[in-house]
């Protein structure tokens, strides 16, 4: 009996050996591609000076208090690497003949586009908030408005609040609740800006309109 079992095992192993070797090669190629893609993403994001922008926004200091280190380029590089490895592992599982495991990996792969879009929203929010804060402070200080830095911070936090809600929605974390909060938040911002502009921004608005009128003449 043990001899028959061993014989069946060896026959099955020899029969499936080519597929096992092929699946192993596919997975190893996937590991190499994943490492290359990881390095590429890190190099691209390092050129955008993403970490420096986050440092200017005091992210490093805030995370340091929680004893957490965050390297944004390597974080997004690791996400890319995990996606490619999972993709090639799914292909290897199909070759070996593990359909249920392959379907499970397929569900994970299907969720990665949400992660990528959420990552793009995060990167966009980093640069948009930093750029808009600088522009707001520069314009308002030119107009000699004393609370320009406060308004700059308000613009930055408004962008981050909207970006956070968009990221949560993209990751399908309580999407209905997030959408409700998003609509309410946008409505509040519109009303607040309208009131502030109507009560305290007449002079600035008049100046902007005059400059615009002069340009189109």
Tab-separated table of C-alpha atoms in Angstrom:
chain	number	residue	atom	x	y	z
A	1	UNK	CA	0.000	0.000	0.000
A	2	UNK	CA	2.689	2.579	0.866
A	3	UNK	CA	4.578	1.502	-2.247
A	4	UNK	CA	1.523	2.138	-4.467
A	5	UNK	CA	0.987	5.552	-2.872
A	6	UNK	CA	4.638	6.478	-3.421
A	7	UNK	CA	4.446	5.296	-7.023
A	8	UNK	CA	1.305	7.368	-7.681
A	9	UNK	CA	2.937	10.391	-6.059
A	10	UNK	CA	6.065	10.057	-8.199
A	11	UNK	CA	4.016	9.587	-11.375
A	12	UNK	CA	1.939	12.663	-10.559
A	13	UNK	CA	5.065	14.660	-9.722
A	14	UNK	CA	6.806	13.692	-12.971
A	15	UNK	CA	3.646	14.451	-14.953
A	16	UNK	CA	3.278	17.916	-13.407
A	17	UNK	CA	7.002	18.729	-13.267
A	18	UNK	CA	7.060	20.708	-16.558
A	19	UNK	CA	4.158	22.880	-15.391
A	20	UNK	CA	5.820	23.357	-12.000
A	21	UNK	CA	9.094	24.418	-13.629
A	22	UNK	CA	7.274	26.756	-16.021
A	23	UNK	CA	5.272	28.306	-13.165
A	24	UNK	CA	8.463	28.794	-11.144
A	25	UNK	CA	10.152	30.549	-14.060
A	26	UNK	CA	7.117	32.803	-14.550
A	27	UNK	CA	7.151	33.748	-10.870
A	28	UNK	CA	10.909	34.445	-10.866
A	29	UNK	CA	10.512	36.682	-13.921
A	30	UNK	CA	7.717	38.455	-12.064
A	31	UNK	CA	10.013	39.062	-9.094
A	32	UNK	CA	12.630	40.652	-11.358
A	33	UNK	CA	10.061	42.862	-13.105
A	34	UNK	CA	8.556	43.837	-9.744
A	35	UNK	CA	11.958	44.887	-8.404
A	36	UNK	CA	12.671	46.920	-11.551
A	37	UNK	CA	9.256	48.631	-11.380
A	38	UNK	CA	9.763	49.382	-7.679
A	39	UNK	CA	13.093	51.095	-8.389
A	40	UNK	CA	11.570	53.003	-11.323
A	41	UNK	CA	8.699	54.371	-9.218
A	42	UNK	CA	11.114	55.374	-6.442
A	43	UNK	CA	13.386	57.212	-8.912
A	44	UNK	CA	10.469	59.050	-10.529
A	45	UNK	CA	8.958	60.139	-7.209
A	46	UNK	CA	12.363	61.163	-5.852
A	47	UNK	CA	12.717	63.503	-8.837
A	48	UNK	CA	9.398	65.131	-7.889
A	49	UNK	CA	10.841	65.824	-4.402
A	50	UNK	CA	7.748	64.304	-2.787
A	51	UNK	CA	9.492	63.710	0.546
A	52	UNK	CA	10.720	67.311	0.661
A	53	UNK	CA	7.194	68.627	0.101
A	54	UNK	CA	5.854	66.368	2.859
A	55	UNK	CA	8.634	67.591	5.145
A	56	UNK	CA	7.636	71.211	4.497
A	57	UNK	CA	4.094	70.268	5.480
A	58	UNK	CA	5.385	68.877	8.824
A	59	UNK	CA	4.432	65.281	8.015
A	60	UNK	CA	7.817	64.013	9.158
A	61	UNK	CA	7.489	65.785	12.510
A	62	UNK	CA	3.927	64.539	13.069
A	63	UNK	CA	4.796	60.933	12.222
A	64	UNK	CA	7.973	61.186	14.301
A	65	UNK	CA	5.893	61.820	17.393
A	66	UNK	CA	4.163	58.501	16.778
A	67	UNK	CA	7.580	56.889	16.155
A	68	UNK	CA	6.599	56.134	12.562
A	69	UNK	CA	8.929	56.715	9.621
A	70	UNK	CA	7.364	57.265	6.206
A	71	UNK	CA	9.266	57.336	2.936
A	72	UNK	CA	6.613	58.148	0.320
A	73	UNK	CA	8.539	57.062	-2.826
A	74	UNK	CA	9.468	53.689	-1.308
A	75	UNK	CA	5.913	53.235	-0.007
A	76	UNK	CA	4.410	53.648	-3.486
A	77	UNK	CA	7.238	51.589	-4.959
A	78	UNK	CA	6.353	48.726	-2.611
A	79	UNK	CA	2.697	48.966	-3.649
A	80	UNK	CA	3.761	48.617	-7.289
A	81	UNK	CA	6.017	45.671	-6.428
A	82	UNK	CA	3.235	43.867	-4.522
A	83	UNK	CA	0.843	44.347	-7.443
A	84	UNK	CA	3.232	42.835	-9.991
A	85	UNK	CA	4.210	39.947	-7.699
A	86	UNK	CA	0.545	39.142	-7.044
A	87	UNK	CA	-0.174	39.278	-10.787
A	88	UNK	CA	2.604	36.818	-11.643
A	89	UNK	CA	1.744	34.589	-8.676
A	90	UNK	CA	-1.810	34.389	-10.013
A	91	UNK	CA	-0.468	33.345	-13.424
A	92	UNK	CA	1.744	30.700	-11.786
A	93	UNK	CA	-1.202	29.340	-9.820
A	94	UNK	CA	-3.187	29.000	-13.054
A	95	UNK	CA	-0.337	27.082	-14.682
A	96	UNK	CA	0.024	24.687	-11.735
A	97	UNK	CA	-3.724	24.128	-11.620
A	98	UNK	CA	-4.886	25.939	-8.491
A	99	UNK	CA	-8.029	27.721	-9.762
A	100	UNK	CA	-9.455	28.680	-6.358
A	101	UNK	CA	-6.192	30.252	-5.209
A	102	UNK	CA	-5.900	32.005	-8.566
A	103	UNK	CA	-9.433	33.419	-8.207
A	104	UNK	CA	-8.580	34.692	-4.731
A	105	UNK	CA	-5.483	36.432	-6.087
A	106	UNK	CA	-7.604	37.792	-8.938
A	107	UNK	CA	-9.849	39.544	-6.420
A	108	UNK	CA	-6.775	41.112	-4.810
A	109	UNK	CA	-5.451	42.225	-8.207
A	110	UNK	CA	-8.862	43.716	-9.003
A	111	UNK	CA	-8.604	45.924	-5.911
A	112	UNK	CA	-5.182	47.317	-6.820
A	113	UNK	CA	-6.544	49.907	-9.324
A	114	UNK	CA	-8.424	51.482	-6.404
A	115	UNK	CA	-5.159	51.616	-4.461
A	116	UNK	CA	-3.312	53.173	-7.415
A	117	UNK	CA	-5.993	55.846	-7.918
A	118	UNK	CA	-6.013	56.583	-4.186
A	119	UNK	CA	-2.215	56.917	-4.346
A	120	UNK	CA	-2.484	59.380	-7.249
A	121	UNK	CA	-5.055	61.394	-5.285
A	122	UNK	CA	-2.656	61.495	-2.338
A	123	UNK	CA	0.286	62.637	-4.490
A	124	UNK	CA	-1.899	65.224	-6.234
A	125	UNK	CA	-3.145	66.528	-2.885
A	126	UNK	CA	0.429	66.894	-1.605
A	127	UNK	CA	1.480	69.150	-4.476
A	128	UNK	CA	-1.876	70.944	-4.826
A	129	UNK	CA	-2.027	71.875	-1.142
A	130	UNK	CA	1.610	73.017	-1.065
A	131	UNK	CA	1.278	75.040	-4.286
A	132	UNK	CA	-2.091	76.604	-3.410
A	133	UNK	CA	-0.877	77.593	0.071
A	134	UNK	CA	2.165	79.349	-1.407
A	135	UNK	CA	0.055	81.132	-4.039
A	136	UNK	CA	-2.567	82.184	-1.493
A	137	UNK	CA	0.039	83.568	0.919
A	138	UNK	CA	1.923	85.375	-1.867
A	139	UNK	CA	-1.216	86.987	-3.318
A	140	UNK	CA	-2.737	88.004	0.005
A	141	UNK	CA	0.545	89.318	1.424
A	142	UNK	CA	0.870	91.420	-1.721
A	143	UNK	CA	-2.532	92.865	-0.861
A	144	UNK	CA	-1.222	93.457	2.692
A	145	UNK	CA	-3.766	91.149	4.318
A	146	UNK	CA	-2.472	90.210	7.774
A	147	UNK	CA	-4.231	86.848	8.050
A	148	UNK	CA	-2.829	85.521	4.766
A	149	UNK	CA	-0.944	82.632	6.408
A	150	UNK	CA	-4.067	81.547	8.253
A	151	UNK	CA	-6.025	81.528	4.983
A	152	UNK	CA	-3.197	79.596	3.339
A	153	UNK	CA	-3.410	76.913	6.016
A	154	UNK	CA	-7.198	76.822	5.658
A	155	UNK	CA	-6.848	76.216	1.911
A	156	UNK	CA	-4.323	73.447	2.574
A	157	UNK	CA	-6.525	71.696	5.121
A	158	UNK	CA	-9.576	72.041	2.867
A	159	UNK	CA	-7.689	70.296	0.053
A	160	UNK	CA	-6.504	67.564	2.418
A	161	UNK	CA	-10.002	67.038	3.805
A	162	UNK	CA	-11.435	66.615	0.310
A	163	UNK	CA	-8.527	64.365	-0.712
A	164	UNK	CA	-8.971	62.172	2.374
A	165	UNK	CA	-12.665	61.707	1.619
A	166	UNK	CA	-11.854	60.925	-2.027
A	167	UNK	CA	-9.233	58.361	-0.973
A	168	UNK	CA	-11.616	56.661	1.463
A	169	UNK	CA	-14.320	56.547	-1.214
A	170	UNK	CA	-11.891	55.128	-3.770
A	171	UNK	CA	-10.812	52.424	-1.311
A	172	UNK	CA	-14.496	51.567	-0.773
A	173	UNK	CA	-14.340	52.335	2.958
A	174	UNK	CA	-17.918	53.206	3.999
A	175	UNK	CA	-18.581	54.777	0.560
A	176	UNK	CA	-22.148	55.925	1.296
A	177	UNK	CA	-21.118	57.688	4.505
A	178	UNK	CA	-18.070	59.221	2.826
A	179	UNK	CA	-20.177	60.541	-0.068
A	180	UNK	CA	-22.657	62.109	2.364
A	181	UNK	CA	-19.841	63.806	4.292
A	182	UNK	CA	-18.219	64.906	1.020
A	183	UNK	CA	-21.379	66.612	-0.249
A	184	UNK	CA	-21.937	68.298	3.105
A	185	UNK	CA	-18.318	69.419	3.324
A	186	UNK	CA	-18.320	70.910	-0.179
A	187	UNK	CA	-21.591	72.704	0.541
A	188	UNK	CA	-20.174	74.135	3.765
A	189	UNK	CA	-17.049	75.386	1.986
A	190	UNK	CA	-19.099	77.038	-0.773
A	191	UNK	CA	-21.354	78.788	1.740
A	192	UNK	CA	-18.419	79.874	3.934
A	193	UNK	CA	-16.457	81.221	0.964
A	194	UNK	CA	-19.532	83.004	-0.338
A	195	UNK	CA	-20.207	84.681	3.003
A	196	UNK	CA	-16.545	85.606	3.530
A	197	UNK	CA	-16.233	86.970	0.017
A	198	UNK	CA	-19.490	88.873	0.317
A	199	UNK	CA	-18.734	90.430	3.707
A	200	UNK	CA	-15.011	91.052	3.612
A	201	UNK	CA	-13.853	90.732	0.049
A	202	UNK	CA	-15.590	93.568	-1.764
A	203	UNK	CA	-12.419	95.593	-2.211
A	204	UNK	CA	-10.373	92.640	-3.424
A	205	UNK	CA	-13.174	91.572	-5.751
A	206	UNK	CA	-13.461	95.096	-7.156
A	207	UNK	CA	-9.713	95.243	-7.752
A	208	UNK	CA	-9.696	91.858	-9.484
A	209	UNK	CA	-12.593	92.903	-11.708
A	210	UNK	CA	-10.902	96.206	-12.572
A	211	UNK	CA	-7.658	94.431	-13.513
A	212	UNK	CA	-9.594	91.937	-15.622
A	213	UNK	CA	-11.479	94.748	-17.361
A	214	UNK	CA	-8.219	96.552	-18.147
A	215	UNK	CA	-6.705	93.392	-19.626
A	216	UNK	CA	-9.587	92.735	-22.021
A	217	UNK	CA	-9.719	96.303	-23.323
